[in-house]
Amino acid sequence: MAVVRINIPSKGGLPDKWSEIQPDFPMPSPRKYQAEALSVIYWALENDEFDNIIVQAPTGIGKSAIAMTVQNKFRNAYLLTPTLGLTEQYRRDYGSKLKEVAGRRNFACWARPGTADGAPCYKKKKKCRHAEEDDPCPYYEQKFAAEKARLTLSNPAYMFRVTQSGTGGFEQRKLAVIDEAHNLESFFLGLLEIKITAQDYLFVDGTPKLPSIYDPEPSGWHDEMERIANALPPLIEMADQNEDEILLDKLRGLLGRVATILGLL
């Protein structure tokens, strides 16, 4: 698919779709270039050959209002912002039109001291009853509401993980608006970073000592990661029997990271 670049202002003629846009526009009147940018976006949306639309504009032009206008054309949408400042801006200006979902560590756990970072929590192999819709904890309450919302506000890291895991209620939607999308490259590189620390080896081997593996090929770590993966299930079983929830979460998290590494190797 070819890349089409349209500059605003343009010496050539631009589509004028303001009469179609105005009912969806969230402000009394547009700022300079907002109407032109939206007209081009609406024109592109009507042409099936455009799957991705990038808006490059300076601070202060009103990109948030542009995003909130475009999402009105879709049955449902995700609005993803990488920074807390942008999230607070959307929440402040458009909170009545969206539902926000935040990560687990932002909420207190009802089943034990600390945050809900390990949700869903398990006790004696049973999932916590506050992970169900009939009596949800604060984390699951906002998650269930956001799953059902037409417009869901979140950050790319959280939404990527829950949609890829297959365990959440978030599915593919008709539109995803990604604010500050130029940061996506570093975001995806960060997702691929998986750390196995000396503290992790303390759980497995009883000593916080990393192995000495000098194989320059990533495959040289395969046998070591497989060893850890085989060692963890009995430790998880023991922590579960001892009802050590904190250790149980750490061991399950380590097993998930090791499984990801083995999948990449």
Short mmCIF file of C-alpha atoms in Angstrom, two decimals:
data_model
loop_
_atom_site.label_atom_id
_atom_site.label_comp_id
_atom_site.label_asym_id
_atom_site.label_seq_id
_atom_site.Cartn_x
_atom_site.Cartn_y
_atom_site.Cartn_z
CA MET A 1 0.00 0.00 0.00
CA ALA A 2 1.36 3.39 -0.98
CA VAL A 3 1.97 6.14 1.56
CA VAL A 4 0.01 9.31 0.87
CA ARG A 5 1.18 12.51 2.55
CA ILE A 6 -1.06 15.56 2.68
CA ASN A 7 0.25 18.85 4.05
CA ILE A 8 -1.98 21.39 5.77
CA PRO A 9 -2.19 24.13 4.65
CA SER A 10 -1.97 22.87 1.10
CA LYS A 11 -1.56 24.63 -2.21
CA GLY A 12 -3.84 22.05 -3.73
CA GLY A 13 -7.50 21.59 -2.95
CA LEU A 14 -8.44 19.77 0.26
CA PRO A 15 -11.71 17.96 0.93
CA ASP A 16 -14.23 19.96 2.93
CA LYS A 17 -16.33 17.71 5.15
CA TRP A 18 -17.01 20.11 8.00
CA SER A 19 -20.79 19.79 7.70
CA GLU A 20 -20.39 16.04 8.28
CA ILE A 21 -17.79 16.51 11.04
CA GLN A 22 -19.48 19.26 13.07
CA PRO A 23 -22.05 17.04 14.87
CA ASP A 24 -19.19 14.86 16.16
CA PHE A 25 -16.85 17.71 17.12
CA PRO A 26 -16.65 18.08 20.96
CA MET A 27 -15.92 21.83 21.03
CA PRO A 28 -18.06 24.87 20.10
CA SER A 29 -15.78 25.70 17.16
CA PRO A 30 -12.54 24.34 15.67
CA ARG A 31 -9.09 25.82 16.11
CA LYS A 32 -6.94 26.69 13.15
CA TYR A 33 -6.33 23.64 10.93
CA GLN A 34 -8.53 21.30 12.99
CA ALA A 35 -11.34 21.35 10.44
CA GLU A 36 -8.90 20.77 7.57
CA ALA A 37 -7.17 17.88 9.36
CA LEU A 38 -10.48 16.24 10.21
CA SER A 39 -11.73 16.65 6.66
CA VAL A 40 -8.68 14.81 5.36
CA ILE A 41 -9.11 12.07 7.99
CA TYR A 42 -12.79 11.60 7.16
CA TRP A 43 -11.92 11.45 3.46
CA ALA A 44 -9.26 8.81 4.17
CA LEU A 45 -11.65 6.74 6.29
CA GLU A 46 -14.07 6.61 3.38
CA ASN A 47 -11.34 5.07 1.21
CA ASP A 48 -10.85 1.44 2.23
CA GLU A 49 -7.23 1.42 1.06
CA PHE A 50 -6.15 3.43 4.12
CA ASP A 51 -5.80 1.23 7.22
CA ASN A 52 -3.50 3.56 9.17
CA ILE A 53 -3.73 7.33 9.43
CA ILE A 54 -0.96 9.39 11.04
CA VAL A 55 -1.52 12.97 12.17
CA GLN A 56 1.68 14.92 12.76
CA ALA A 57 0.91 18.27 14.34
CA PRO A 58 2.48 20.67 16.86
CA THR A 59 1.47 20.98 20.49
CA GLY A 60 -1.58 23.16 20.98
CA ILE A 61 -3.35 22.42 17.71
CA GLY A 62 -5.89 20.25 19.52
CA LYS A 63 -5.08 16.65 18.61
CA SER A 64 -7.17 15.37 21.53
CA ALA A 65 -10.29 16.98 20.09
CA ILE A 66 -9.42 15.48 16.70
CA ALA A 67 -9.13 12.03 18.30
CA MET A 68 -12.44 12.39 20.15
CA THR A 69 -14.16 13.47 16.94
CA VAL A 70 -12.89 10.54 14.89
CA GLN A 71 -13.85 7.90 17.46
CA ASN A 72 -17.50 8.95 17.09
CA LYS A 73 -17.55 7.35 13.64
CA PHE A 74 -16.93 3.87 15.09
CA ARG A 75 -18.99 1.40 17.06
CA ASN A 76 -16.20 0.98 19.57
CA ALA A 77 -12.62 2.16 19.99
CA TYR A 78 -9.50 2.16 22.13
CA LEU A 79 -7.83 5.43 23.10
CA LEU A 80 -4.24 4.72 24.11
CA THR A 81 -1.92 7.25 25.72
CA PRO A 82 1.67 6.47 26.83
CA THR A 83 1.97 9.16 29.52
CA LEU A 84 0.13 9.91 32.74
CA GLY A 85 -0.22 13.57 31.74
CA LEU A 86 -2.14 12.73 28.56
CA THR A 87 -4.29 10.21 30.41
CA GLU A 88 -5.24 12.85 32.97
CA GLN A 89 -6.02 15.32 30.18
CA TYR A 90 -8.42 12.94 28.46
CA ARG A 91 -9.97 11.99 31.80
CA ARG A 92 -10.46 15.66 32.71
CA ASP A 93 -11.82 16.83 29.37
CA TYR A 94 -13.78 13.77 28.20
CA GLY A 95 -14.31 11.63 31.30
CA SER A 96 -18.07 11.36 30.69
CA LYS A 97 -17.50 9.78 27.27
CA LEU A 98 -15.02 7.05 28.16
CA LYS A 99 -14.03 4.43 30.71
CA GLU A 100 -10.44 4.18 31.86
CA VAL A 101 -8.66 0.93 32.71
CA ALA A 102 -5.39 1.06 34.65
CA GLY A 103 -2.87 -1.59 35.62
CA ARG A 104 -3.24 -3.87 38.63
CA ARG A 105 -0.57 -2.27 40.80
CA ASN A 106 -2.60 0.96 40.88
CA PHE A 107 -5.18 -0.70 43.14
CA ALA A 108 -5.23 -2.15 46.64
CA CYS A 109 -5.87 -5.87 46.95
CA TRP A 110 -8.91 -6.96 48.94
CA ALA A 111 -7.62 -10.47 49.59
CA ARG A 112 -4.26 -9.62 51.20
CA PRO A 113 -1.99 -6.68 52.06
CA GLY A 114 -0.47 -4.74 49.21
CA THR A 115 -1.55 -4.07 45.65
CA ALA A 116 -3.50 -6.20 43.18
CA ASP A 117 -0.35 -6.72 41.10
CA GLY A 118 -0.83 -10.50 41.22
CA ALA A 119 -4.49 -10.46 40.13
CA PRO A 120 -6.25 -12.75 39.70
CA CYS A 121 -5.18 -13.87 43.17
CA TYR A 122 -5.30 -17.54 44.09
CA LYS A 123 -5.66 -19.16 47.48
CA LYS A 124 -5.54 -22.94 47.88
CA LYS A 125 -5.72 -23.18 44.07
CA LYS A 126 -9.00 -21.23 44.01
CA LYS A 127 -9.30 -17.89 42.24
CA CYS A 128 -10.27 -14.98 44.45
CA ARG A 129 -14.02 -14.35 44.41
CA HIS A 130 -13.36 -10.62 43.96
CA ALA A 131 -12.18 -11.36 40.41
CA GLU A 132 -15.81 -12.04 39.46
CA GLU A 133 -18.40 -9.51 38.30
CA ASP A 134 -20.84 -10.11 41.15
CA ASP A 135 -18.40 -8.80 43.81
CA PRO A 136 -15.35 -7.24 42.10
CA CYS A 137 -12.42 -5.56 43.81
CA PRO A 138 -11.56 -2.03 42.60
CA TYR A 139 -9.20 -3.34 39.89
CA TYR A 140 -11.74 -5.72 38.38
CA GLU A 141 -14.60 -3.26 38.80
CA GLN A 142 -12.92 -0.71 36.51
CA LYS A 143 -11.71 -3.48 34.17
CA PHE A 144 -15.20 -4.94 33.69
CA ALA A 145 -16.64 -1.45 33.09
CA ALA A 146 -13.93 -0.66 30.51
CA GLU A 147 -14.51 -3.97 28.70
CA LYS A 148 -18.15 -3.03 28.13
CA ALA A 149 -17.50 0.64 27.29
CA ARG A 150 -17.72 1.91 23.74
CA LEU A 151 -14.58 4.00 24.26
CA THR A 152 -11.83 2.65 26.53
CA LEU A 153 -8.90 4.78 27.72
CA SER A 154 -5.68 3.01 28.67
CA ASN A 155 -1.97 2.87 27.92
CA PRO A 156 -0.38 0.82 25.11
CA ALA A 157 1.56 -1.48 27.47
CA TYR A 158 -1.49 -2.60 29.45
CA MET A 159 -3.76 -2.99 26.45
CA PHE A 160 -1.15 -4.88 24.43
CA ARG A 161 -0.62 -7.38 27.23
CA VAL A 162 -4.29 -8.07 27.98
CA THR A 163 -5.29 -8.38 24.32
CA GLN A 164 -2.36 -10.69 23.56
CA SER A 165 -2.80 -12.86 26.65
CA GLY A 166 -6.23 -14.08 25.58
CA THR A 167 -7.39 -14.09 29.21
CA GLY A 168 -8.94 -10.63 29.36
CA GLY A 169 -12.26 -9.43 28.01
CA PHE A 170 -10.71 -6.91 25.65
CA GLU A 171 -11.01 -7.87 21.99
CA GLN A 172 -10.06 -6.28 18.71
CA ARG A 173 -12.04 -3.12 18.03
CA LYS A 174 -12.81 -1.09 14.95
CA LEU A 175 -10.48 1.76 15.86
CA ALA A 176 -7.40 2.38 18.00
CA VAL A 177 -6.28 5.97 18.51
CA ILE A 178 -2.68 6.07 19.72
CA ASP A 179 -1.55 9.42 21.05
CA GLU A 180 2.20 10.14 20.88
CA ALA A 181 2.53 7.23 18.44
CA HIS A 182 6.11 8.19 17.58
CA ASN A 183 7.08 6.53 20.88
CA LEU A 184 5.75 3.13 19.82
CA GLU A 185 9.11 1.80 18.62
CA SER A 186 10.75 2.20 22.02
CA PHE A 187 7.58 0.88 23.66
CA PHE A 188 7.65 -2.40 21.70
CA LEU A 189 11.37 -2.79 22.29
CA GLY A 190 10.70 -2.41 26.00
CA LEU A 191 8.06 -5.14 25.86
CA LEU A 192 10.65 -7.56 24.52
CA GLU A 193 12.99 -6.94 27.45
CA ILE A 194 12.74 -9.83 29.90
CA LYS A 195 14.98 -9.92 32.97
CA ILE A 196 16.09 -12.93 34.97
CA THR A 197 17.92 -11.66 38.04
CA ALA A 198 20.18 -13.08 40.71
CA GLN A 199 17.22 -12.83 43.10
CA ASP A 200 15.27 -15.15 40.79
CA TYR A 201 18.08 -17.70 41.07
CA LEU A 202 17.79 -17.47 44.86
CA PHE A 203 14.26 -18.90 44.56
CA VAL A 204 15.37 -21.75 42.30
CA ASP A 205 18.85 -22.71 43.51
CA GLY A 206 18.98 -21.25 46.99
CA THR A 207 21.80 -18.90 46.05
CA PRO A 208 21.66 -15.51 44.27
CA LYS A 209 24.25 -16.44 41.66
CA LEU A 210 23.84 -16.11 37.92
CA PRO A 211 25.20 -18.94 35.77
CA SER A 212 28.34 -18.52 33.67
CA ILE A 213 27.22 -19.10 30.11
CA TYR A 214 29.57 -17.75 27.49
CA ASP A 215 27.80 -19.01 24.39
CA PRO A 216 27.38 -15.95 22.10
CA GLU A 217 24.26 -17.49 20.55
CA PRO A 218 20.93 -16.97 22.35
CA SER A 219 20.24 -20.69 21.95
CA GLY A 220 23.05 -21.31 24.45
CA TRP A 221 20.62 -20.28 27.20
CA HIS A 222 17.92 -22.74 26.13
CA ASP A 223 18.98 -25.62 28.39
CA GLU A 224 19.39 -23.30 31.38
CA MET A 225 15.95 -21.74 30.93
CA GLU A 226 14.44 -25.19 30.48
CA ARG A 227 16.07 -26.28 33.74
CA ILE A 228 14.48 -23.35 35.58
CA ALA A 229 11.11 -24.02 33.96
CA ASN A 230 11.21 -27.64 35.18
CA ALA A 231 12.33 -26.62 38.67
CA LEU A 232 9.56 -24.08 39.27
CA PRO A 233 6.32 -26.19 39.34
CA PRO A 234 7.28 -28.09 42.55
CA LEU A 235 8.25 -24.79 44.20
CA ILE A 236 4.92 -23.27 43.16
CA GLU A 237 3.09 -26.28 44.57
CA MET A 238 4.93 -25.93 47.88
CA ALA A 239 4.22 -22.20 48.13
CA ASP A 240 0.56 -22.91 47.42
CA GLN A 241 0.39 -25.54 50.17
CA ASN A 242 2.05 -23.11 52.59
CA GLU A 243 -0.38 -20.37 51.53
CA ASP A 244 2.56 -18.05 50.88
CA GLU A 245 0.78 -15.70 48.48
CA ILE A 246 3.70 -13.30 48.02
CA LEU A 247 6.15 -16.08 47.09
CA LEU A 248 3.51 -17.73 44.93
CA ASP A 249 3.08 -14.58 42.85
CA LYS A 250 6.83 -14.20 42.43
CA LEU A 251 7.30 -17.81 41.32
CA ARG A 252 4.40 -17.66 38.88
CA GLY A 253 5.75 -14.42 37.45
CA LEU A 254 9.19 -16.00 37.04
CA LEU A 255 7.70 -19.03 35.32
CA GLY A 256 5.87 -16.74 32.90
CA ARG A 257 9.07 -14.87 32.05
CA VAL A 258 11.02 -18.10 31.55
CA ALA A 259 8.27 -19.48 29.31
CA THR A 260 8.42 -16.30 27.21
CA ILE A 261 12.19 -16.61 26.84
CA LEU A 262 11.89 -20.26 25.79
CA GLY A 263 9.29 -19.26 23.23
CA LEU A 264 11.63 -16.65 21.77
CA LEU A 265 14.62 -19.01 21.76
#
